[in-house]
Coordinates of C-alpha atoms and ligand atoms in Angstrom, one line a residue:
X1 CA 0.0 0.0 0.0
X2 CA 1.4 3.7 -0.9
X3 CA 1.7 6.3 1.4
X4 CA 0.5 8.3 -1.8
X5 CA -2.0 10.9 -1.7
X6 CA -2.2 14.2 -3.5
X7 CA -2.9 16.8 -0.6
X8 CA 0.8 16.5 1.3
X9 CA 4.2 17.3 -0.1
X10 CA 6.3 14.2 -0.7
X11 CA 9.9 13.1 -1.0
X12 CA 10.7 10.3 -2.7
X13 CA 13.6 8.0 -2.7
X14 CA 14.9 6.2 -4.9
X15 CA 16.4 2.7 -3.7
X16 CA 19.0 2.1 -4.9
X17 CA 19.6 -1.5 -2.3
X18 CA 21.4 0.5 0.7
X19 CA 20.6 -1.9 4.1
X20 CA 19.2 1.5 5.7
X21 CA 17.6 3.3 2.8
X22 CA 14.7 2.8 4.2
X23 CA 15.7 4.7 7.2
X24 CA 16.0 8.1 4.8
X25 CA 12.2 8.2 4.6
X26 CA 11.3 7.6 7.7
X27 CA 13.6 10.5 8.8
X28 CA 11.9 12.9 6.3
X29 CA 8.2 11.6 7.7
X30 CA 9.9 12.4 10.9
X31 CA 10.0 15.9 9.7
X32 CA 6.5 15.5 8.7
X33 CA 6.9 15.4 4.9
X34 CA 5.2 12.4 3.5
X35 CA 7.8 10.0 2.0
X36 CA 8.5 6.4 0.4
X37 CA 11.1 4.3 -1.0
X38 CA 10.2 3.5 -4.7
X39 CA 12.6 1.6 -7.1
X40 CA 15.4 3.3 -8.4
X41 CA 14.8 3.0 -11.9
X42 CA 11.0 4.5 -11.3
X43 CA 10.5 6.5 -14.9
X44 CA 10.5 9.7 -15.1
X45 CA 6.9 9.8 -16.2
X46 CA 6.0 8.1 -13.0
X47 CA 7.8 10.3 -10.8
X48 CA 6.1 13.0 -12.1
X49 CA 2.3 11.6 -11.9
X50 CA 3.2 11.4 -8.0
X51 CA 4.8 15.0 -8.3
X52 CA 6.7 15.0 -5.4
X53 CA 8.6 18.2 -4.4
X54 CA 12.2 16.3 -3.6
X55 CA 13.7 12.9 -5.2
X56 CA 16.7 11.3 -2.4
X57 CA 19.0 9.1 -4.2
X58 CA 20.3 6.2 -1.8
X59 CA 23.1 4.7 -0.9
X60 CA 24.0 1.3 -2.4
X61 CA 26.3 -2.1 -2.5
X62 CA 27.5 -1.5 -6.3
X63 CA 29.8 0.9 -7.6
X64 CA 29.0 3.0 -10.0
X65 CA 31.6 2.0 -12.7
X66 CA 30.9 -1.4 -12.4
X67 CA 29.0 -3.1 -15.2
X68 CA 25.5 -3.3 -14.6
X69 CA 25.0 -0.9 -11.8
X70 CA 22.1 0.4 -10.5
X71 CA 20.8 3.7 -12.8
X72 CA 17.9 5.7 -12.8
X73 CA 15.9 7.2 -15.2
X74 CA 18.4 10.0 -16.6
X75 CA 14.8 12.6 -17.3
X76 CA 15.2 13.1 -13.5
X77 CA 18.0 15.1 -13.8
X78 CA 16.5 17.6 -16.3
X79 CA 12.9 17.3 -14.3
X80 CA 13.6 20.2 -12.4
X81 CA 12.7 18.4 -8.9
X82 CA 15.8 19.0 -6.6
X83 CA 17.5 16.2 -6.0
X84 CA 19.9 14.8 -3.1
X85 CA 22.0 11.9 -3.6
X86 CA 24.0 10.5 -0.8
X87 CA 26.7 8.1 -1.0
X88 CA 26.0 5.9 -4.3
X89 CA 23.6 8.4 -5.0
X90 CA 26.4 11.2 -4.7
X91 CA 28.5 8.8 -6.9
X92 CA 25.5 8.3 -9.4
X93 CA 25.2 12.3 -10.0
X94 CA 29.4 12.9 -10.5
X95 CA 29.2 9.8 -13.1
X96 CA 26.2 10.9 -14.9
X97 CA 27.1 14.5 -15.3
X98 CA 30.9 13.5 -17.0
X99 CA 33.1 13.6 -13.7
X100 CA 35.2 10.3 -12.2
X101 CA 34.3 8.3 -9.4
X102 CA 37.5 5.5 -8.4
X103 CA 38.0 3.5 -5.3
X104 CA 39.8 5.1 -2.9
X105 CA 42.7 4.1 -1.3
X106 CA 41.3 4.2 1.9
X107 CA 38.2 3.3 2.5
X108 CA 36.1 5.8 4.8
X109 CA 33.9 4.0 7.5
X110 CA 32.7 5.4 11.0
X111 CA 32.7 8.6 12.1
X112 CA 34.6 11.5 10.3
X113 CA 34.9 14.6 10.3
X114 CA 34.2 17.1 7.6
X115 CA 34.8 20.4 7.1
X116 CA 32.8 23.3 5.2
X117 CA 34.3 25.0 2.1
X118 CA 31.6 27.3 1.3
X119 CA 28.4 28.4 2.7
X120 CA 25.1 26.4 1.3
X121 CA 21.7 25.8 2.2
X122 CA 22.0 22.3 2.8
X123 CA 24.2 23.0 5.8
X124 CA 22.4 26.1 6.9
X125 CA 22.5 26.9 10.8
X126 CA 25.4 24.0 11.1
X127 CA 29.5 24.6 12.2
X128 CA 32.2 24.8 9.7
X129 CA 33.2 21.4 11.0
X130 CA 30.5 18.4 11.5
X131 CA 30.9 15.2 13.0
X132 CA 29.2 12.3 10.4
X133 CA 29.0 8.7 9.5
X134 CA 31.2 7.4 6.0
X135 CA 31.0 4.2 5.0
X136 CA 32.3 4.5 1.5
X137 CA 35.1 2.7 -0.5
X138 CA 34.8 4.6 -3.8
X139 CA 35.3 8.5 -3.7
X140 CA 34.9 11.0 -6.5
X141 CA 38.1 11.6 -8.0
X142 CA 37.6 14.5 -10.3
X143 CA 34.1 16.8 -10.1
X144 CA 32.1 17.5 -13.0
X145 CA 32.6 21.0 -14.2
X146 CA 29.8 23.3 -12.6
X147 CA 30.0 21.4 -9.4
X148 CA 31.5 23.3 -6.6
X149 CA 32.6 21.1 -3.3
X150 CA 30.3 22.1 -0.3
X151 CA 32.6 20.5 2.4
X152 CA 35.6 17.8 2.0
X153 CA 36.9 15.0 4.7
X154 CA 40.4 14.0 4.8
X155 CA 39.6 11.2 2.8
X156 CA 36.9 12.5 0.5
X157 CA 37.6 15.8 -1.1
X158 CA 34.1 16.1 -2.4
X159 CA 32.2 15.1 0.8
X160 CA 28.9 17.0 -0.2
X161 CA 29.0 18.9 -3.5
X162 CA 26.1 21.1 -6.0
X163 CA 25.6 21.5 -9.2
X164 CA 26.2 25.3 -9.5
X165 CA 23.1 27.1 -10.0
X166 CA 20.9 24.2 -9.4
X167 CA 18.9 22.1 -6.9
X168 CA 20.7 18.8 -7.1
X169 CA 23.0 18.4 -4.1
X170 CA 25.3 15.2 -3.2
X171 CA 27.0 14.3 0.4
X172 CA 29.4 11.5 0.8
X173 CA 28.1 10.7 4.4
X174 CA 25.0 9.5 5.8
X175 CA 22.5 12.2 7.3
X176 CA 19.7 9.5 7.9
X177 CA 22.0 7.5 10.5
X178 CA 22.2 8.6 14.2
X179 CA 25.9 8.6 14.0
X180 CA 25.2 11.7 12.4
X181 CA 24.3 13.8 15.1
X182 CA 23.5 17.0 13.0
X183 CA 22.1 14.6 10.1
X184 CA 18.4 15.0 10.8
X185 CA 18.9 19.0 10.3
X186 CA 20.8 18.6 7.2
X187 CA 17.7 16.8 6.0
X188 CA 15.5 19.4 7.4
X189 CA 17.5 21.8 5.5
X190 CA 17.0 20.0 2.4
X191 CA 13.2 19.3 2.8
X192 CA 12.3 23.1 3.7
X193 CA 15.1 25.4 2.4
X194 CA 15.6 23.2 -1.1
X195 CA 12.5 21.8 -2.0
X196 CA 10.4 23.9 0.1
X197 CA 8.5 21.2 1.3
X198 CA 5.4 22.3 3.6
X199 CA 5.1 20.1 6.6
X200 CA 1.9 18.7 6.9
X201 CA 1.9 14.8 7.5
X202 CA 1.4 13.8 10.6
X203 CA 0.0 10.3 12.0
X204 CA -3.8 11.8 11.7
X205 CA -3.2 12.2 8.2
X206 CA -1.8 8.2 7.7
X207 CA -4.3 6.7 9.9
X208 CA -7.1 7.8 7.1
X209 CA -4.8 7.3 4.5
X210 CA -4.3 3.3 5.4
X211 CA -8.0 3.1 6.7
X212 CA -8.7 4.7 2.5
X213 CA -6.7 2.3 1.1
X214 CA -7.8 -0.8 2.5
X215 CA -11.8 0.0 1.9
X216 CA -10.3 0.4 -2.1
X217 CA -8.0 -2.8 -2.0
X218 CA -10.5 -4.7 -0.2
X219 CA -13.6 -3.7 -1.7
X220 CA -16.6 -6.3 -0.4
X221 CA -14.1 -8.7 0.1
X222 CA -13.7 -10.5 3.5
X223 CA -10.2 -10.3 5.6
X224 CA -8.7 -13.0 8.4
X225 CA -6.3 -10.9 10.2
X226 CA -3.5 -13.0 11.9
X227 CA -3.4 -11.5 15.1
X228 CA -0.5 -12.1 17.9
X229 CA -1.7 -10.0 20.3
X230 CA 1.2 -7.0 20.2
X231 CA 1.0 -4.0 18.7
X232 CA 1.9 -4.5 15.2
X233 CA -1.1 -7.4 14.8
X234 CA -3.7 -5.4 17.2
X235 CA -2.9 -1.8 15.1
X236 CA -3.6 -3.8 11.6
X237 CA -7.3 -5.2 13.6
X238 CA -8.5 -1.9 14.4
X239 CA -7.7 -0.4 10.9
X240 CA -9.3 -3.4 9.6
X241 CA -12.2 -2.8 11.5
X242 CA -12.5 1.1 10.8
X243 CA -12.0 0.4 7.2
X244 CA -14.3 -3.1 6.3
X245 CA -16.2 -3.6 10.2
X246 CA -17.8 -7.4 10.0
X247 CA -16.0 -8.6 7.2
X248 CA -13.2 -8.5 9.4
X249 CA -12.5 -12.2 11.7
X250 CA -8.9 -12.1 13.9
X251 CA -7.4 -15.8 14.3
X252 CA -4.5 -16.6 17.0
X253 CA -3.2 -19.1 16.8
X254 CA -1.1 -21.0 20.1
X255 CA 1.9 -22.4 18.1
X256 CA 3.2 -24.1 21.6
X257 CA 5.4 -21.4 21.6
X258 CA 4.3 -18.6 23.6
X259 CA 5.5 -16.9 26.8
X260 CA 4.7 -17.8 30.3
X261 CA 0.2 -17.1 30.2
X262 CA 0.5 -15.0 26.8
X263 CA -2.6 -17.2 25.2
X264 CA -4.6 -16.7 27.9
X265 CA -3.8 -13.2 28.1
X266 CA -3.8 -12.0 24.6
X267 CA -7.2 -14.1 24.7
X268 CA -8.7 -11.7 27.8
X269 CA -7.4 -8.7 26.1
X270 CA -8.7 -8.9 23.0
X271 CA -12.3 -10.0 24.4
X272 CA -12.5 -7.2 26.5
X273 CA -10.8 -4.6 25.0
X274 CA -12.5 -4.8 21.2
X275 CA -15.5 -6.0 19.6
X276 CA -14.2 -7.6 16.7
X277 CA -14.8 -11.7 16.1
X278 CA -11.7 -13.8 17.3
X279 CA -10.9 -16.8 17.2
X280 CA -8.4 -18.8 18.8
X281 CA -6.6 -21.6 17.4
X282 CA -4.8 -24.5 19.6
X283 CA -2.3 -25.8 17.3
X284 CA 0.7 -26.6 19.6
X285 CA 0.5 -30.1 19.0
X286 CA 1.3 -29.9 15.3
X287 CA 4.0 -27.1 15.4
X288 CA 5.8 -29.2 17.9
X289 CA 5.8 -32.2 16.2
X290 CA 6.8 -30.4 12.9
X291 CA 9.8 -28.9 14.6
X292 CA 11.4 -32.0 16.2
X293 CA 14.8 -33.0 15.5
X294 CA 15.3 -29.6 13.7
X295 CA 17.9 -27.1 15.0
X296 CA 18.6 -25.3 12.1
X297 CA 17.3 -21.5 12.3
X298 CA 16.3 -21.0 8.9
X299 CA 14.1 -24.2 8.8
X300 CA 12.6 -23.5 11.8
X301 CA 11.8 -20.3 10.6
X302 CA 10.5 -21.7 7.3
X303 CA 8.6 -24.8 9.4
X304 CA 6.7 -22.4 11.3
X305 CA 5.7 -19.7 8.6
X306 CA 4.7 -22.9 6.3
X307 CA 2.4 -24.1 9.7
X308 CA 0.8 -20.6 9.9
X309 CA 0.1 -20.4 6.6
X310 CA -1.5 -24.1 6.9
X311 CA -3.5 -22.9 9.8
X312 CA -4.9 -19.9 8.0
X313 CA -6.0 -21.9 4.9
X314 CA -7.5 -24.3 7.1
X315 CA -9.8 -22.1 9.3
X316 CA -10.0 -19.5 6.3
X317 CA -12.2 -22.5 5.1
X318 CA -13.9 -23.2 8.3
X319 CA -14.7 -19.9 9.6
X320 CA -14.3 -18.6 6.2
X321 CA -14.3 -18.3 3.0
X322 CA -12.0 -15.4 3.1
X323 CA -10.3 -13.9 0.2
X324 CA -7.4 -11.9 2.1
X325 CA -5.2 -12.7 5.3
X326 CA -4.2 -9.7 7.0
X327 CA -0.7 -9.4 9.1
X328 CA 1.6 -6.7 10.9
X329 CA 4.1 -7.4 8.5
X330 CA 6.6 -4.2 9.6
X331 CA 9.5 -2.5 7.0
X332 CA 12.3 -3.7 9.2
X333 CA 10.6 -7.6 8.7
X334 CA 10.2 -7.2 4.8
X335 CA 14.4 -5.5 4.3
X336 CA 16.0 -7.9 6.8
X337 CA 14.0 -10.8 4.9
X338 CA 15.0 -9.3 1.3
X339 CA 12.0 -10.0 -0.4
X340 CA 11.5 -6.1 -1.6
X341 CA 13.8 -6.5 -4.7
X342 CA 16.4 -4.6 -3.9
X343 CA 19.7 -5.7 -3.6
X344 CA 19.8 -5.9 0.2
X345 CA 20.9 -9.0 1.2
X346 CA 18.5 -11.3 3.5
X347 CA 19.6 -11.4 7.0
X348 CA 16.9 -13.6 8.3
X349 CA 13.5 -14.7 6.9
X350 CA 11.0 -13.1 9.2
X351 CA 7.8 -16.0 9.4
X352 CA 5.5 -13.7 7.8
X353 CA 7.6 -12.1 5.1
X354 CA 9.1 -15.0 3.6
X355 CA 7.2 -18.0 5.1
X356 CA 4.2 -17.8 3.3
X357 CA 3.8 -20.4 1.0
X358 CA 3.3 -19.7 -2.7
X359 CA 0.1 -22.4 -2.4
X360 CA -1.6 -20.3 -0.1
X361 CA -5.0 -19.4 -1.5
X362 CA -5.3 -16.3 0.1
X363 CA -4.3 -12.6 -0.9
X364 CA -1.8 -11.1 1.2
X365 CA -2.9 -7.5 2.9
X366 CA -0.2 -5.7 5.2
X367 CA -1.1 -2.1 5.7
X368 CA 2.4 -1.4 7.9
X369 CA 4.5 -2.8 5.6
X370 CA 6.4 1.1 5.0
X371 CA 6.8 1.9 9.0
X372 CA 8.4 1.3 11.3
X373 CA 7.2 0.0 15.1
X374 CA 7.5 3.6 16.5
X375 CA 5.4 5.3 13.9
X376 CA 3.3 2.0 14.4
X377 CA 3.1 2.6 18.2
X378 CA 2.0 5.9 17.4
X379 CA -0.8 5.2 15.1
X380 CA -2.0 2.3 17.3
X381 CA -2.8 5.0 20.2
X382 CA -3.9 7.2 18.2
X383 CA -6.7 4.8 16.9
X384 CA -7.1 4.1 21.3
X385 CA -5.3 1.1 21.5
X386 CA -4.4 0.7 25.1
X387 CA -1.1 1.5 26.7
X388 CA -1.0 -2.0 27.6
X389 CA -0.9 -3.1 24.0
X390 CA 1.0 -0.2 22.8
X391 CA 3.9 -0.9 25.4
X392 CA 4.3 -4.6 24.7
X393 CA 8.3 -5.3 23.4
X394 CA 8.0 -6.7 19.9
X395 CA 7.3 -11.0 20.2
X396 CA 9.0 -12.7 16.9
X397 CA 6.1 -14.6 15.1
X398 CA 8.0 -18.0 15.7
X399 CA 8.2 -17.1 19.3
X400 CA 10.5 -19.0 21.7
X401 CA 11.9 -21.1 18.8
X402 CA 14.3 -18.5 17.7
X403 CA 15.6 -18.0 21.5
X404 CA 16.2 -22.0 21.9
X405 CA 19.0 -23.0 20.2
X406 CA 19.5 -26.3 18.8
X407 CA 17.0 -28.4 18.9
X408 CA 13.8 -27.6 21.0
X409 CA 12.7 -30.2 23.9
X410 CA 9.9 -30.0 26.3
X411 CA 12.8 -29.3 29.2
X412 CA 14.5 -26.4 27.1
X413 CA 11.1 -25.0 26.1
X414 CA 10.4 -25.0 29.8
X415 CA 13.3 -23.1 30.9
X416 CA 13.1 -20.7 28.3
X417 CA 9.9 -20.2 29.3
X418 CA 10.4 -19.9 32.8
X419 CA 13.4 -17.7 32.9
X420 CA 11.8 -15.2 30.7
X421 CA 8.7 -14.5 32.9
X422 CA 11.4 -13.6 35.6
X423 CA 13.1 -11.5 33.9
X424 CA 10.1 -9.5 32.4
X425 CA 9.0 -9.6 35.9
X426 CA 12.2 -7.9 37.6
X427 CA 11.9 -5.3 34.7
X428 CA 8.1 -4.7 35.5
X429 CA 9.4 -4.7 39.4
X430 CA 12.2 -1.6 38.7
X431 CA 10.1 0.0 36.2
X432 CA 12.7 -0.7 33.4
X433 CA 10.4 -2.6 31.8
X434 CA 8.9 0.1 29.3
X435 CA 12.7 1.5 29.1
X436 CA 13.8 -1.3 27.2
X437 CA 12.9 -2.3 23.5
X438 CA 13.5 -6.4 24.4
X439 CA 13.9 -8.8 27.0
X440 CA 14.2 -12.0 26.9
X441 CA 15.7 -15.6 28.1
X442 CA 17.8 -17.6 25.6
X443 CA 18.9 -21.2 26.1
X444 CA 20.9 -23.7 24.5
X445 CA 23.2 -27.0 24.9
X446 CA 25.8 -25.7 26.8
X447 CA 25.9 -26.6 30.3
X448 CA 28.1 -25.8 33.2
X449 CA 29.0 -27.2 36.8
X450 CA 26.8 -25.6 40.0
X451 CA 26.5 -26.2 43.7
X452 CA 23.5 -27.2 44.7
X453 CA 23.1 -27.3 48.5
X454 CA 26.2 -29.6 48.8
X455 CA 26.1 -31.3 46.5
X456 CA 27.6 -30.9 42.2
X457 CA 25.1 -29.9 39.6
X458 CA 25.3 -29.8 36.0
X459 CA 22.5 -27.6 34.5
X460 CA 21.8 -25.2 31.7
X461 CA 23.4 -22.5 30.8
X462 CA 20.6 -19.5 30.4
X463 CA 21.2 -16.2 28.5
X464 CA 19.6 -12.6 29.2
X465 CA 19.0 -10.5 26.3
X466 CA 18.1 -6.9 26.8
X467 CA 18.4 -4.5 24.4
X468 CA 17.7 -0.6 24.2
X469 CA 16.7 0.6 20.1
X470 CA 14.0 2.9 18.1
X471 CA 13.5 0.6 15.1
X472 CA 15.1 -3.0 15.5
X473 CA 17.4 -1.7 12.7
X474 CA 20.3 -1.3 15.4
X475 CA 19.9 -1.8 18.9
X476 CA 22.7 -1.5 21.8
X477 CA 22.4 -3.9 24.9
X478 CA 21.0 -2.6 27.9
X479 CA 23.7 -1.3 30.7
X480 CA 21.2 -2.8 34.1
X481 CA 22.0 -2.1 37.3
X482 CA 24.1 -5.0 38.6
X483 CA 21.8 -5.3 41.3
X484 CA 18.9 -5.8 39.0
X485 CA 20.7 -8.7 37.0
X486 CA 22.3 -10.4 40.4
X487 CA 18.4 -10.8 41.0
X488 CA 17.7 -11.8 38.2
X489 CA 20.3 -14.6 37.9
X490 CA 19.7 -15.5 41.3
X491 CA 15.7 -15.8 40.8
X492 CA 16.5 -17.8 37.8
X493 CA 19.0 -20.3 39.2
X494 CA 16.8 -20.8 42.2
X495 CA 13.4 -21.1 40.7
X496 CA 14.1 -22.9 37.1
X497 CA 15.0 -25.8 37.7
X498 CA 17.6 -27.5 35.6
X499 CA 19.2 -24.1 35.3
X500 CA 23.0 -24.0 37.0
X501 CA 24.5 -20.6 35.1
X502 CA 22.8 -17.5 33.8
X503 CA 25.2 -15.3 31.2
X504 CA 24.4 -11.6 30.7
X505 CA 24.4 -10.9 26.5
X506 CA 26.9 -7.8 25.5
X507 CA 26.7 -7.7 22.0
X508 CA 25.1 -4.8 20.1
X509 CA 23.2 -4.8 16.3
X510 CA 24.9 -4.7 14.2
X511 CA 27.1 -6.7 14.1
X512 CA 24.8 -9.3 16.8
X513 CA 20.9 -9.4 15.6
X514 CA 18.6 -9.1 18.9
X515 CA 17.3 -12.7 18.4
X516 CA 19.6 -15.3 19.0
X517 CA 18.8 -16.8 15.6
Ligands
LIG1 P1 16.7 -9.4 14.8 O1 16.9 -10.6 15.5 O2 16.6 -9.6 13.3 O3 15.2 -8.8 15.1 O4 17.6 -8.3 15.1 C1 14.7 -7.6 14.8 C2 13.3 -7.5 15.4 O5 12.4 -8.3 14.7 C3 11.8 -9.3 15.6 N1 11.8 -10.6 14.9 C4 10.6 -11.0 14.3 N2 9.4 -10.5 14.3 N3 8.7 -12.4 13.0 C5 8.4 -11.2 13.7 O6 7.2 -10.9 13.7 C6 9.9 -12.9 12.9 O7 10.1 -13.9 12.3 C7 10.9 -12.2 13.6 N4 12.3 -12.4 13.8 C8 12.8 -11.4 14.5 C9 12.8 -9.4 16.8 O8 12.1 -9.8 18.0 C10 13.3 -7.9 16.9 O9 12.4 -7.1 17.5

């Protein structure tokens, strides 16, 4: 589904396969200019029909002199939109207008410094020297002429340049990244002192915009919404049920993998809080027995989105017939999965990106497919979800499965199980609980020696996750107060039985993932 409408200035940008491209509109919706990714080689013709009032070129894997690399449609250039290109993009503009881009000799990655030549808009109310993020190996070696450098690094003499006389700008660095302090105003300066951009999109104006385009996607149609009971799943039911009302049915479905009371739970909540038909699906038996023996973390993944999408056909028959199945399919799910066809490469297949099945006789609706679980937090209040629901920490769709590793027994299930209730519950005690983006129990194989009153033990070793993040896109573990984790490890070793070590995790994304697997 767009984010396309005709009555708020827009950005677009043009992917051209960056890992955070994404991140680039997001910022500018930040700044309350509507905004999408869209593929880089978009025509011209189309561009225009959306008439936006800016066009970002993204960063990318490729270089730009290699063959086949990513180009777009040269008409942009003479389109008269203003245009910013960053990193490839920067590369993409020197190379199309006659200049040289080579790899460098160094390559530029982390934080850098760079330094102002000349005064410009795009750097309007910043220092003559800001601190930004390079991750570059190729560097323009000699400018086009009518280009004038805007600021240089050590390492990159043109680290933002403009075509003299015109809009179209290009920086070296990456603004959208928070290792770019100052980034988010250079973006600002683009969006309201370039393209002039009037900022008018707020949440509001995307809550009708979704609630629009489902009623015109859907039509009479009927919808099964696959709903886990957090945010994403719950924000998708209520839009559902603005939009199409009682053609709308929500399933859950109890893979045997759920926290500590979350069916139960999930269950009461949606009963009381909504009144929209649910349904509630035991199927533990039959994902369990489909994931014995397997301790691969790509099958397991691809075992369980195969048994959801088995469960949905099935009940869209019983309950049913339904023509579309719903989910809370998130940006961050559909780039880490690389299923958008850009040249990202796939980091993990999220169950309900890439583990639908192609036999699945059902069309495939996901209204949050272009945010991200802030702005998705945001619009979920905003159509009165409760804070309850709102302040949930994200719950993968193949649940405790990803955070056992190896092969997954009753006893390892168990633990797992166990020893994250306690630490959700010690977070929920010190009110840390809503400071933290995820926490979680991980357990494997590995086992270590214990005292247990007198005598040896040889248990489980048990793993705390906790991370701190905005989008799941990068995340930094959590620093807790030792006293919080002493209880924790103590409660753990003294109630979970089987459980001899507990191990704090103290690796950030990138380059760890939050999930074990
Ligand atoms: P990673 O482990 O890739 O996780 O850093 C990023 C975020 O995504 C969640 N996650 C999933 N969510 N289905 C989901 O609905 C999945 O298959 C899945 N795998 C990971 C994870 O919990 C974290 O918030």
């Amino acid at each position: 589904m767009e984010l396309n409408d005709n009555l708020h200035d827009s950005v677009l940008v043009l992917d051209f396969g960056a890992q955070y491209g994404h991140l680039i509109a997001r910022k500018i919706r930040e700044c309350g200019v509507r905004s999408e990714l869209v593929p880089y080689d978009l025509p011209e013709a189309e561009i225009q029909k959306r008439a936006p009032k800016g066009l970002v070129l993204s960063g990318g894997p490729t270089s730009i002199y290699d063959d086949g690399s990513p180009r777009c449609d040269p008409a942009i250039f003479s389109s008269g939109i203003p245009i910013l290109g960053i990193c490839y993009g920067l590369q993409l503009i020197v190379d199309f207008y006659g200049g040289k881009v080579r790899r460098s000799e160094k390559r530029e990655y982390g934080k850098t410094e760079i330094h102002r030549e000349q005064s410009s808009e795009l750097f309007k109310g910043l220092d003559d020297k800001i601190v930004c993020w390079m991750s570059h190996g190729d560097t323009a070696e000699t400018l086009p002429k009518d280009f004038a450098i805007l600021a240089r690094s050590d390492n990159s003499p043109a680290a933002a340049i403009q075509r003299v006389g015109s809009q179209t700008y290009g920086v070296q660095f990456h603004p959208e990244v928070s290792h770019t302090p100052r980034g988010q105003e250079i973006l600002r300066n683009y969006l309201f002192e370039i393209c002039h951009c009037n900022p008018s999109w707020k949440i509001e104006t995307l809550s009708d915009q979704l609630i629009d385009g489902i009623k015109k996607q859907v039509g009479n149609e009927r919808v099964l919404c696959a709903m886990s009971g957090g945010v994403d799943s719950a924000t998708v039911a209520v839009l559902l049920h603005n939009a199409i009302g009682e053609k709308l049915t929500c399933i859950f479905v109890d893979h045997g993998l759920l926290r500590s009371g979350e069916a139960d739970q999930v269950t009461k909540t949606f009963l009381e809080q909504f009144q929209i038909k649910f349904h509630r699906v035991d199927a533990k038996k039959r994902f369990l027995s489909k994931l014995e023996g397997v301790d691969d973390p790509e099958k397991k993944r691809l075992i369980i989105g195969e048994e959801f999408a088995r469960v949905f056909s099935e009940e869209s028959v019983k309950q049913g017939p339904f023509e579309w199945l719903a989910q809370g399919t998130l940006y961050p799910d559909v780039i880490e999965s690389s299923t958008t066809g850009s040249p990202a490469s796939r980091i993990k297949s999220h169950h309900n990106v890439a583990g639908l099945p192609h036999w699945l006789d059902l069309k495939v609706l996901e209204p949050l497919r272009e945010l991200y679980k802030d702005e998705v937090r945001r619009l979920g209040s905003h159509l009165g979800l409760s804070d309850e629901i709102i302040g949930r920490h994200p719950f993968p769709g193949p649940g405790l499965a990803v955070r056992i590793l190896g092969i997954i027994t009753p006893e390892k299930l168990r633990i797992c199980r166990e020893a994250s209730r306690i630490v959700e519950e010690e977070l929920r005690s010190t009110d840390l609980y809503s400071k933290v983006w995820q926490a979680f129990a991980i357990v494997g194989d590995d086992k270590a020696v214990g005292v247990l009153g007198d005598a040896r033990s040889y248990g489980s070793m048990v793993t705390i996750r906790i991370v701190e993040s905005t989008d799941a896109m990068t995340a930094d573990w959590t620093r807790l107060p030792h006293d919080v984790t002493a209880k924790m490890s103590d409660r753990i070793t003294n109630e979970v039985s089987g459980v001899s070590w507990v191990n704090y995790a103290i690796s950030s994304k990138p380059p760890s993932t939050i999930e074990p697997q």
